[in-house]
Amino acid sequence: MNKCTERIFNGLVKENPTFVLMLGMCPTLAVTTSAINGIGMGLSTTAVLVMSNMLISMLRKIIPDSVRMPAFIVVVASFVTIVDFLLEGFVPSLYDSLGLYIPLIVVNCIILGRAESYASKNPVLPSIFDGIGMGLGFTLGLTCIGIVRELIGSGMVFGFQILPDSYVPITIFILAPGAFFVLACLVALQNKIKRNLANKGKKVPETAGCGEGCASCGNRGACSGHMFLDVTEEKKNEKE
Amino acid sequence: MGEQIQNLLLIAVGSAFVNNVVLSQFLGICPFLGVSKNVKTAAGMGSAVVFVITIASFVTGLIYKFILGNPNIMGGELEYLNTIVFILVIAALVQFVEMVLKKAMPSLYNALGVYLPLITTNCAVLGVALTNVQEGYNILTGVVNGFATAAGFLVSIVLMAGIREKIEHNDITESFQGTPIVLVTAGLMAIAFFGFSGLI
C-alpha cells in the first residue's frame, strides 16, 4: 500500500481519533446532538487539520524546536478563524448550531497532536493525507455518535423520520446527559475489546495520539488520551 | 445600581449552575475526567481553574475593550483576531501566573502549581473569554461570568471526586470500570443539574 492511502486508512480505521484514540472529547460530546451537526463539525475540523498539517509540515525546518507549540497554535488559530468566517458566510444555519465550538477547534487535541507527532516530522504530501485521514476518521466518529443520539432521542436520522410514530423518543439522549451515556457505552465497548485482545496475548493498540505515549507527557492531566491508560497499566501490573 | 447587581447575580447563577461548564457545555471534560480521582486534588485543580479563568477573563476583557474592539484602532475591525489573540494571551498568562506565584506566594504555588501548566489546553478558559465577547459583556460582567463559570467547574469536579471515592470499591461490571462508570456518573449529575434550570 502506498504511503498516502496508508495514511488515510490509518486515520479512518487503525488510529480512528474518536473510536480508538479517544481524542477531542469536548466537541464529540457537545455537537453530536444530531447527525448533521456531527458531519459539519467533523468536516470543519478536517479542513483545519489538512491546512494546518500542510503548513506546519512546510515550515517544519524553519520553526525552532523551543517555540514550536506557540507557533503551531498560531497556525491552527489562523485556519480556525478562516473556517469560522467561511461557515458564517456560507452555512449560517450550521454556524448557529455549532456556535462556540467552532473557535474552540483551536484547542482540539487532535490537531495539535497530529502537528506535534506527524506533520512536524514528515514531508508535505504524507502530512496532507494524514490530515485527510484523521479528519475523515473524526467525521466518521462524530456522525456515527450523532446518528445514534438522534435516532434514540428523536426517532430521526438526518432530519428524516425513521422510527414509526408509535416510538416514544427518549429525549434525554439529545440533551447533555445523553452524550455522557453514549460515550460511556462506547468506552465500555472499547475496554471490552481491548481486554479480549490483551487476554489473547495480542498487542493492545496505544491510545495516545501524540506518538510518545502518555507517561512522559507534561500535558497528561489535561488530555483525554490517558483515558485507557488505567486499563493498560492495570494489565501490566497484573502480569508482574 | 440595585438592578445591575441583580443582573450580575442572574448571570452568575446562570453560568455556575444552570449552564454548568462541564455538565451542560462540555468544556473542560478532560481535567474533569482526569483529575477527579480524589477530593483533594480535585479541589486543587478546581481552585487553579477559578484563579486562572478569573484573571484570564479580566485580561482578555481589557484586550478586547482597548485593542481588538476599540473603534479608534483600525475602525474596530480587529475582532477577527479574537481567537488567535485570546489563545496566545491565555497560554502566556498561565506561564506568567505560574512564575509570579512561585516568586511571590510560594504557599499558594505549592497548592496550585502542579495544575497550572495543565490549564493552558483547558478549553473552558478560551470558551469563557469568547463567550464574554459574544455576549457583549463589559469587563466587570465578564469577570463575574468567568468567576461563576469556574466556580461551577469547581463544584462539579469536587462533587465528582467525592462520588468517585465512594464508588471505587463497588463491584462494577468489568468493562464499565474506570472511565465508563465516571461518564455514567457525569450523565446522572447532568440530569441532577437540570433541576437548577428553574432558577432563572
PDB file of C-alpha atoms in Angstrom, chain A residues 7-237:
ATOM      1  CA  ARG A   7      -2.283   7.372   5.961  1.00  0.00           C
ATOM      2  CA  ILE A   8      -5.983   7.586   5.097  1.00  0.00           C
ATOM      3  CA  PHE A   9      -6.601   4.008   6.223  1.00  0.00           C
ATOM      4  CA  ASN A  10      -4.636   4.744   9.379  1.00  0.00           C
ATOM      5  CA  GLY A  11      -6.824   7.762  10.228  1.00  0.00           C
ATOM      6  CA  LEU A  12     -10.137   6.137   9.334  1.00  0.00           C
ATOM      7  CA  VAL A  13      -9.630   2.745  10.956  1.00  0.00           C
ATOM      8  CA  LYS A  14      -6.371   1.935  12.693  1.00  0.00           C
ATOM      9  CA  GLU A  15      -5.985   5.123  14.709  1.00  0.00           C
ATOM     10  CA  ASN A  16      -9.521   6.496  14.446  1.00  0.00           C
ATOM     11  CA  PRO A  17      -9.445   9.611  16.656  1.00  0.00           C
ATOM     12  CA  THR A  18     -12.897   9.036  18.149  1.00  0.00           C
ATOM     13  CA  PHE A  19     -13.164   5.274  18.495  1.00  0.00           C
ATOM     14  CA  VAL A  20      -9.527   4.271  19.035  1.00  0.00           C
ATOM     15  CA  LEU A  21      -7.567   7.264  20.310  1.00  0.00           C
ATOM     16  CA  MET A  22     -10.475   8.975  22.098  1.00  0.00           C
ATOM     17  CA  LEU A  23      -9.224  12.460  21.321  1.00  0.00           C
ATOM     18  CA  GLY A  24     -11.215  15.659  21.038  1.00  0.00           C
ATOM     19  CA  MET A  25     -13.876  14.642  23.523  1.00  0.00           C
ATOM     20  CA  CYS A  26     -15.278  18.142  24.111  1.00  0.00           C
ATOM     21  CA  PRO A  27     -16.659  18.596  20.569  1.00  0.00           C
ATOM     22  CA  THR A  28     -17.556  14.901  20.410  1.00  0.00           C
ATOM     23  CA  LEU A  29     -19.876  15.287  23.378  1.00  0.00           C
ATOM     24  CA  ALA A  30     -21.134  18.748  22.604  1.00  0.00           C
ATOM     25  CA  VAL A  31     -22.095  18.809  18.937  1.00  0.00           C
ATOM     26  CA  THR A  32     -23.363  15.283  18.319  1.00  0.00           C
ATOM     27  CA  THR A  33     -26.981  16.132  19.126  1.00  0.00           C
ATOM     28  CA  SER A  34     -27.796  15.332  15.506  1.00  0.00           C
ATOM     29  CA  ALA A  35     -26.041  13.562  12.653  1.00  0.00           C
ATOM     30  CA  ILE A  36     -25.863  16.690  10.519  1.00  0.00           C
ATOM     31  CA  ASN A  37     -24.105  18.670  13.265  1.00  0.00           C
ATOM     32  CA  GLY A  38     -21.648  15.811  13.637  1.00  0.00           C
ATOM     33  CA  ILE A  39     -20.809  15.903   9.929  1.00  0.00           C
ATOM     34  CA  GLY A  40     -20.496  19.700   9.964  1.00  0.00           C
ATOM     35  CA  MET A  41     -18.152  19.728  12.934  1.00  0.00           C
ATOM     36  CA  GLY A  42     -16.155  16.806  11.532  1.00  0.00           C
ATOM     37  CA  LEU A  43     -15.660  18.434   8.139  1.00  0.00           C
ATOM     38  CA  SER A  44     -14.726  21.805   9.673  1.00  0.00           C
ATOM     39  CA  THR A  45     -12.126  20.063  11.809  1.00  0.00           C
ATOM     40  CA  THR A  46     -10.899  18.135   8.756  1.00  0.00           C
ATOM     41  CA  ALA A  47     -10.420  21.369   6.822  1.00  0.00           C
ATOM     42  CA  VAL A  48      -8.414  22.926   9.647  1.00  0.00           C
ATOM     43  CA  LEU A  49      -6.420  19.746  10.166  1.00  0.00           C
ATOM     44  CA  VAL A  50      -5.445  19.374   6.493  1.00  0.00           C
ATOM     45  CA  MET A  51      -4.420  23.008   6.127  1.00  0.00           C
ATOM     46  CA  SER A  52      -2.508  23.164   9.400  1.00  0.00           C
ATOM     47  CA  ASN A  53      -0.744  19.839   8.747  1.00  0.00           C
ATOM     48  CA  MET A  54       0.281  21.145   5.331  1.00  0.00           C
ATOM     49  CA  LEU A  55       1.629  24.462   6.590  1.00  0.00           C
ATOM     50  CA  ILE A  56       3.343  23.023   9.646  1.00  0.00           C
ATOM     51  CA  SER A  57       4.982  20.369   7.509  1.00  0.00           C
ATOM     52  CA  MET A  58       6.211  23.065   5.115  1.00  0.00           C
ATOM     53  CA  LEU A  59       7.588  25.112   7.998  1.00  0.00           C
ATOM     54  CA  ARG A  60       8.980  22.179   9.947  1.00  0.00           C
ATOM     55  CA  LYS A  61      12.616  23.047   9.223  1.00  0.00           C
ATOM     56  CA  ILE A  62      12.131  26.742   9.956  1.00  0.00           C
ATOM     57  CA  ILE A  63      10.286  26.648  13.278  1.00  0.00           C
ATOM     58  CA  PRO A  64      12.805  26.405  16.149  1.00  0.00           C
ATOM     59  CA  ASP A  65      12.125  23.493  18.448  1.00  0.00           C
ATOM     60  CA  SER A  66      11.800  25.580  21.598  1.00  0.00           C
ATOM     61  CA  VAL A  67       8.903  27.713  20.338  1.00  0.00           C
ATOM     62  CA  ARG A  68       7.133  25.086  18.257  1.00  0.00           C
ATOM     63  CA  MET A  69       3.994  24.909  20.424  1.00  0.00           C
ATOM     64  CA  PRO A  70       3.127  28.636  20.219  1.00  0.00           C
ATOM     65  CA  ALA A  71       3.962  28.549  16.504  1.00  0.00           C
ATOM     66  CA  PHE A  72       1.622  25.582  15.940  1.00  0.00           C
ATOM     67  CA  ILE A  73      -1.105  27.324  17.921  1.00  0.00           C
ATOM     68  CA  VAL A  74      -0.841  30.466  15.770  1.00  0.00           C
ATOM     69  CA  VAL A  75      -1.037  28.406  12.572  1.00  0.00           C
ATOM     70  CA  VAL A  76      -4.035  26.425  13.811  1.00  0.00           C
ATOM     71  CA  ALA A  77      -5.819  29.505  15.170  1.00  0.00           C
ATOM     72  CA  SER A  78      -5.440  31.307  11.840  1.00  0.00           C
ATOM     73  CA  PHE A  79      -7.061  28.469   9.929  1.00  0.00           C
ATOM     74  CA  VAL A  80      -9.796  28.154  12.532  1.00  0.00           C
ATOM     75  CA  THR A  81     -10.585  31.845  12.078  1.00  0.00           C
ATOM     76  CA  ILE A  82     -10.805  31.376   8.308  1.00  0.00           C
ATOM     77  CA  VAL A  83     -13.120  28.359   8.667  1.00  0.00           C
ATOM     78  CA  ASP A  84     -15.197  30.289  11.206  1.00  0.00           C
ATOM     79  CA  PHE A  85     -15.802  33.112   8.718  1.00  0.00           C
ATOM     80  CA  LEU A  86     -16.467  30.771   5.794  1.00  0.00           C
ATOM     81  CA  LEU A  87     -19.118  28.918   7.814  1.00  0.00           C
ATOM     82  CA  GLU A  88     -20.683  32.166   8.998  1.00  0.00           C
ATOM     83  CA  GLY A  89     -20.864  33.402   5.401  1.00  0.00           C
ATOM     84  CA  PHE A  90     -21.954  30.284   3.541  1.00  0.00           C
ATOM     85  CA  VAL A  91     -23.625  27.900   6.013  1.00  0.00           C
ATOM     86  CA  PRO A  92     -25.242  30.194   8.592  1.00  0.00           C
ATOM     87  CA  SER A  93     -27.587  27.505   9.937  1.00  0.00           C
ATOM     88  CA  LEU A  94     -24.687  25.183  10.777  1.00  0.00           C
ATOM     89  CA  TYR A  95     -22.751  28.148  12.168  1.00  0.00           C
ATOM     90  CA  ASP A  96     -25.624  28.891  14.544  1.00  0.00           C
ATOM     91  CA  SER A  97     -25.971  25.351  15.796  1.00  0.00           C
ATOM     92  CA  LEU A  98     -22.226  24.803  16.314  1.00  0.00           C
ATOM     93  CA  GLY A  99     -21.708  28.274  17.802  1.00  0.00           C
ATOM     94  CA  LEU A 100     -18.864  28.487  20.297  1.00  0.00           C
ATOM     95  CA  TYR A 101     -17.448  25.105  19.346  1.00  0.00           C
ATOM     96  CA  ILE A 102     -16.043  26.341  16.027  1.00  0.00           C
ATOM     97  CA  PRO A 103     -13.438  28.705  17.540  1.00  0.00           C
ATOM     98  CA  LEU A 104     -12.765  26.009  20.128  1.00  0.00           C
ATOM     99  CA  ILE A 105     -11.382  23.769  17.351  1.00  0.00           C
ATOM    100  CA  VAL A 106      -8.113  25.560  18.244  1.00  0.00           C
ATOM    101  CA  VAL A 107      -7.816  23.634  21.491  1.00  0.00           C
ATOM    102  CA  ASN A 108      -8.872  20.315  19.969  1.00  0.00           C
ATOM    103  CA  CYS A 109      -6.083  17.942  20.926  1.00  0.00           C
ATOM    104  CA  ILE A 110      -6.332  16.005  17.632  1.00  0.00           C
ATOM    105  CA  ILE A 111      -4.999  18.961  15.670  1.00  0.00           C
ATOM    106  CA  LEU A 112      -2.083  19.862  17.926  1.00  0.00           C
ATOM    107  CA  GLY A 113      -1.426  16.161  18.458  1.00  0.00           C
ATOM    108  CA  ARG A 114      -1.075  15.490  14.718  1.00  0.00           C
ATOM    109  CA  ALA A 115       1.038  18.624  14.262  1.00  0.00           C
ATOM    110  CA  GLU A 116       3.359  17.519  17.017  1.00  0.00           C
ATOM    111  CA  SER A 117       3.588  13.828  16.247  1.00  0.00           C
ATOM    112  CA  TYR A 118       3.297  13.702  12.446  1.00  0.00           C
ATOM    113  CA  ALA A 119       3.357  16.929  10.456  1.00  0.00           C
ATOM    114  CA  SER A 120       6.421  18.362  12.191  1.00  0.00           C
ATOM    115  CA  LYS A 121       8.465  15.274  11.291  1.00  0.00           C
ATOM    116  CA  ASN A 122       7.229  14.297   7.823  1.00  0.00           C
ATOM    117  CA  PRO A 123       7.172  15.721   4.289  1.00  0.00           C
ATOM    118  CA  VAL A 124       4.236  17.740   2.977  1.00  0.00           C
ATOM    119  CA  LEU A 125       2.289  15.190   0.924  1.00  0.00           C
ATOM    120  CA  PRO A 126       2.018  12.438   3.558  1.00  0.00           C
ATOM    121  CA  SER A 127       1.142  15.120   6.136  1.00  0.00           C
ATOM    122  CA  ILE A 128      -1.752  16.320   3.983  1.00  0.00           C
ATOM    123  CA  PHE A 129      -3.032  12.771   3.626  1.00  0.00           C
ATOM    124  CA  ASP A 130      -2.535  12.208   7.343  1.00  0.00           C
ATOM    125  CA  GLY A 131      -4.755  15.247   7.931  1.00  0.00           C
ATOM    126  CA  ILE A 132      -7.385  13.956   5.487  1.00  0.00           C
ATOM    127  CA  GLY A 133      -7.374  10.503   7.077  1.00  0.00           C
ATOM    128  CA  MET A 134      -7.550  11.728  10.672  1.00  0.00           C
ATOM    129  CA  GLY A 135     -10.172  14.325   9.776  1.00  0.00           C
ATOM    130  CA  LEU A 136     -12.381  11.817   7.972  1.00  0.00           C
ATOM    131  CA  GLY A 137     -11.941   9.399  10.876  1.00  0.00           C
ATOM    132  CA  PHE A 138     -13.112  12.112  13.259  1.00  0.00           C
ATOM    133  CA  THR A 139     -16.030  12.966  10.943  1.00  0.00           C
ATOM    134  CA  LEU A 140     -16.998   9.300  10.801  1.00  0.00           C
ATOM    135  CA  GLY A 141     -16.897   9.059  14.595  1.00  0.00           C
ATOM    136  CA  LEU A 142     -18.967  12.191  15.169  1.00  0.00           C
ATOM    137  CA  THR A 143     -21.515  11.190  12.528  1.00  0.00           C
ATOM    138  CA  CYS A 144     -21.982   7.704  13.994  1.00  0.00           C
ATOM    139  CA  ILE A 145     -22.466   9.079  17.512  1.00  0.00           C
ATOM    140  CA  GLY A 146     -24.778  11.765  16.097  1.00  0.00           C
ATOM    141  CA  ILE A 147     -26.877   9.150  14.261  1.00  0.00           C
ATOM    142  CA  VAL A 148     -27.241   7.030  17.421  1.00  0.00           C
ATOM    143  CA  ARG A 149     -28.210  10.000  19.582  1.00  0.00           C
ATOM    144  CA  GLU A 150     -30.612  11.461  17.025  1.00  0.00           C
ATOM    145  CA  LEU A 151     -32.253   8.081  16.383  1.00  0.00           C
ATOM    146  CA  ILE A 152     -32.831   7.290  20.057  1.00  0.00           C
ATOM    147  CA  GLY A 153     -33.549  10.867  21.068  1.00  0.00           C
ATOM    148  CA  SER A 154     -35.972  11.895  18.353  1.00  0.00           C
ATOM    149  CA  GLY A 155     -36.558   8.870  16.125  1.00  0.00           C
ATOM    150  CA  MET A 156     -34.997  10.647  13.164  1.00  0.00           C
ATOM    151  CA  VAL A 157     -31.764  10.405  11.178  1.00  0.00           C
ATOM    152  CA  PHE A 158     -30.534  13.467   9.254  1.00  0.00           C
ATOM    153  CA  GLY A 159     -33.949  15.015   9.951  1.00  0.00           C
ATOM    154  CA  PHE A 160     -35.912  12.161   8.325  1.00  0.00           C
ATOM    155  CA  GLN A 161     -38.351  10.197  10.444  1.00  0.00           C
ATOM    156  CA  ILE A 162     -37.034   6.623  10.641  1.00  0.00           C
ATOM    157  CA  LEU A 163     -38.790   5.030  13.566  1.00  0.00           C
ATOM    158  CA  PRO A 164     -42.618   4.656  13.471  1.00  0.00           C
ATOM    159  CA  ASP A 165     -44.808   7.234  15.194  1.00  0.00           C
ATOM    160  CA  SER A 166     -45.601   4.751  17.938  1.00  0.00           C
ATOM    161  CA  TYR A 167     -41.986   5.077  19.135  1.00  0.00           C
ATOM    162  CA  VAL A 168     -41.763   7.457  22.070  1.00  0.00           C
ATOM    163  CA  PRO A 169     -38.443   9.344  21.757  1.00  0.00           C
ATOM    164  CA  ILE A 170     -36.118   9.225  24.764  1.00  0.00           C
ATOM    165  CA  THR A 171     -35.459  12.950  24.658  1.00  0.00           C
ATOM    166  CA  ILE A 172     -32.671  12.771  27.234  1.00  0.00           C
ATOM    167  CA  PHE A 173     -30.380  11.379  24.511  1.00  0.00           C
ATOM    168  CA  ILE A 174     -30.292  14.611  22.556  1.00  0.00           C
ATOM    169  CA  LEU A 175     -29.771  16.584  25.780  1.00  0.00           C
ATOM    170  CA  ALA A 176     -26.475  16.882  27.652  1.00  0.00           C
ATOM    171  CA  PRO A 177     -26.722  13.705  29.809  1.00  0.00           C
ATOM    172  CA  GLY A 178     -27.316  11.526  26.750  1.00  0.00           C
ATOM    173  CA  ALA A 179     -23.881  12.457  25.438  1.00  0.00           C
ATOM    174  CA  PHE A 180     -22.268  11.100  28.588  1.00  0.00           C
ATOM    175  CA  PHE A 181     -24.283   7.864  28.459  1.00  0.00           C
ATOM    176  CA  VAL A 182     -23.496   7.181  24.799  1.00  0.00           C
ATOM    177  CA  LEU A 183     -19.805   7.879  25.321  1.00  0.00           C
ATOM    178  CA  ALA A 184     -19.798   5.659  28.422  1.00  0.00           C
ATOM    179  CA  CYS A 185     -21.142   2.748  26.387  1.00  0.00           C
ATOM    180  CA  LEU A 186     -18.578   3.423  23.667  1.00  0.00           C
ATOM    181  CA  VAL A 187     -15.647   3.416  26.101  1.00  0.00           C
ATOM    182  CA  ALA A 188     -17.000   0.315  27.818  1.00  0.00           C
ATOM    183  CA  LEU A 189     -17.188  -1.468  24.470  1.00  0.00           C
ATOM    184  CA  GLN A 190     -13.653  -0.437  23.714  1.00  0.00           C
ATOM    185  CA  ASN A 191     -12.415  -1.612  27.106  1.00  0.00           C
ATOM    186  CA  LYS A 192     -14.034  -4.969  26.426  1.00  0.00           C
ATOM    187  CA  ILE A 193     -12.374  -5.321  23.026  1.00  0.00           C
ATOM    188  CA  LYS A 194      -9.023  -4.311  24.462  1.00  0.00           C
ATOM    189  CA  ARG A 195      -9.320  -6.776  27.319  1.00  0.00           C
ATOM    190  CA  ASN A 196     -10.140  -9.556  24.871  1.00  0.00           C
ATOM    191  CA  LEU A 197      -7.127  -8.631  22.763  1.00  0.00           C
ATOM    192  CA  ALA A 198      -4.890  -8.489  25.793  1.00  0.00           C
ATOM    193  CA  ASN A 199      -6.162 -11.847  27.082  1.00  0.00           C
ATOM    194  CA  LYS A 200      -5.392 -13.449  23.745  1.00  0.00           C
ATOM    195  CA  GLY A 201      -1.908 -12.031  24.043  1.00  0.00           C
ATOM    196  CA  LYS A 202      -2.271  -9.738  21.071  1.00  0.00           C
ATOM    197  CA  LYS A 203      -0.786  -6.273  21.049  1.00  0.00           C
ATOM    198  CA  VAL A 204      -3.152  -3.694  22.521  1.00  0.00           C
ATOM    199  CA  PRO A 205      -3.143  -0.532  20.375  1.00  0.00           C
ATOM    200  CA  GLU A 206      -1.747   2.516  22.094  1.00  0.00           C
ATOM    201  CA  THR A 207      -4.359   5.120  22.833  1.00  0.00           C
ATOM    202  CA  ALA A 208      -2.202   8.213  22.825  1.00  0.00           C
ATOM    203  CA  GLY A 209      -2.408  10.169  19.582  1.00  0.00           C
ATOM    204  CA  CYS A 210       0.634  12.239  20.371  1.00  0.00           C
ATOM    205  CA  GLY A 211       3.065   9.494  19.478  1.00  0.00           C
ATOM    206  CA  GLU A 212       5.172   9.103  22.551  1.00  0.00           C
ATOM    207  CA  GLY A 213       2.645   7.599  24.940  1.00  0.00           C
ATOM    208  CA  CYS A 214       1.284   9.371  27.960  1.00  0.00           C
ATOM    209  CA  ALA A 215       3.772   8.616  30.697  1.00  0.00           C
ATOM    210  CA  SER A 216       6.314  11.173  29.562  1.00  0.00           C
ATOM    211  CA  CYS A 217       3.856  13.866  28.508  1.00  0.00           C
ATOM    212  CA  GLY A 218       3.609  17.067  30.504  1.00  0.00           C
ATOM    213  CA  ASN A 219       0.085  17.608  29.327  1.00  0.00           C
ATOM    214  CA  ARG A 220      -1.164  14.351  30.704  1.00  0.00           C
ATOM    215  CA  GLY A 221      -3.749  15.606  33.158  1.00  0.00           C
ATOM    216  CA  ALA A 222      -5.452  17.833  30.661  1.00  0.00           C
ATOM    217  CA  CYS A 223      -5.551  15.403  27.777  1.00  0.00           C
ATOM    218  CA  SER A 224      -8.005  12.628  27.215  1.00  0.00           C
ATOM    219  CA  GLY A 225      -5.507  10.177  25.743  1.00  0.00           C
ATOM    220  CA  HIS A 226      -4.890   8.778  29.195  1.00  0.00           C
ATOM    221  CA  MET A 227      -8.470   7.515  29.500  1.00  0.00           C
ATOM    222  CA  PHE A 228      -7.479   3.950  28.841  1.00  0.00           C
ATOM    223  CA  LEU A 229      -4.070   4.153  30.332  1.00  0.00           C
ATOM    224  CA  ASP A 230      -5.567   2.862  33.560  1.00  0.00           C
ATOM    225  CA  VAL A 231      -6.656  -0.335  31.842  1.00  0.00           C
ATOM    226  CA  THR A 232      -3.343  -0.983  30.114  1.00  0.00           C
ATOM    227  CA  GLU A 233      -1.331  -0.160  33.219  1.00  0.00           C
ATOM    228  CA  GLU A 234      -3.557  -2.420  35.255  1.00  0.00           C
ATOM    229  CA  LYS A 235      -2.869  -5.243  32.804  1.00  0.00           C
ATOM    230  CA  LYS A 236       0.863  -4.647  33.087  1.00  0.00           C
ATOM    231  CA  ASN A 237       0.656  -4.749  36.867  1.00  0.00           C
TER     232      ASN A 237
END
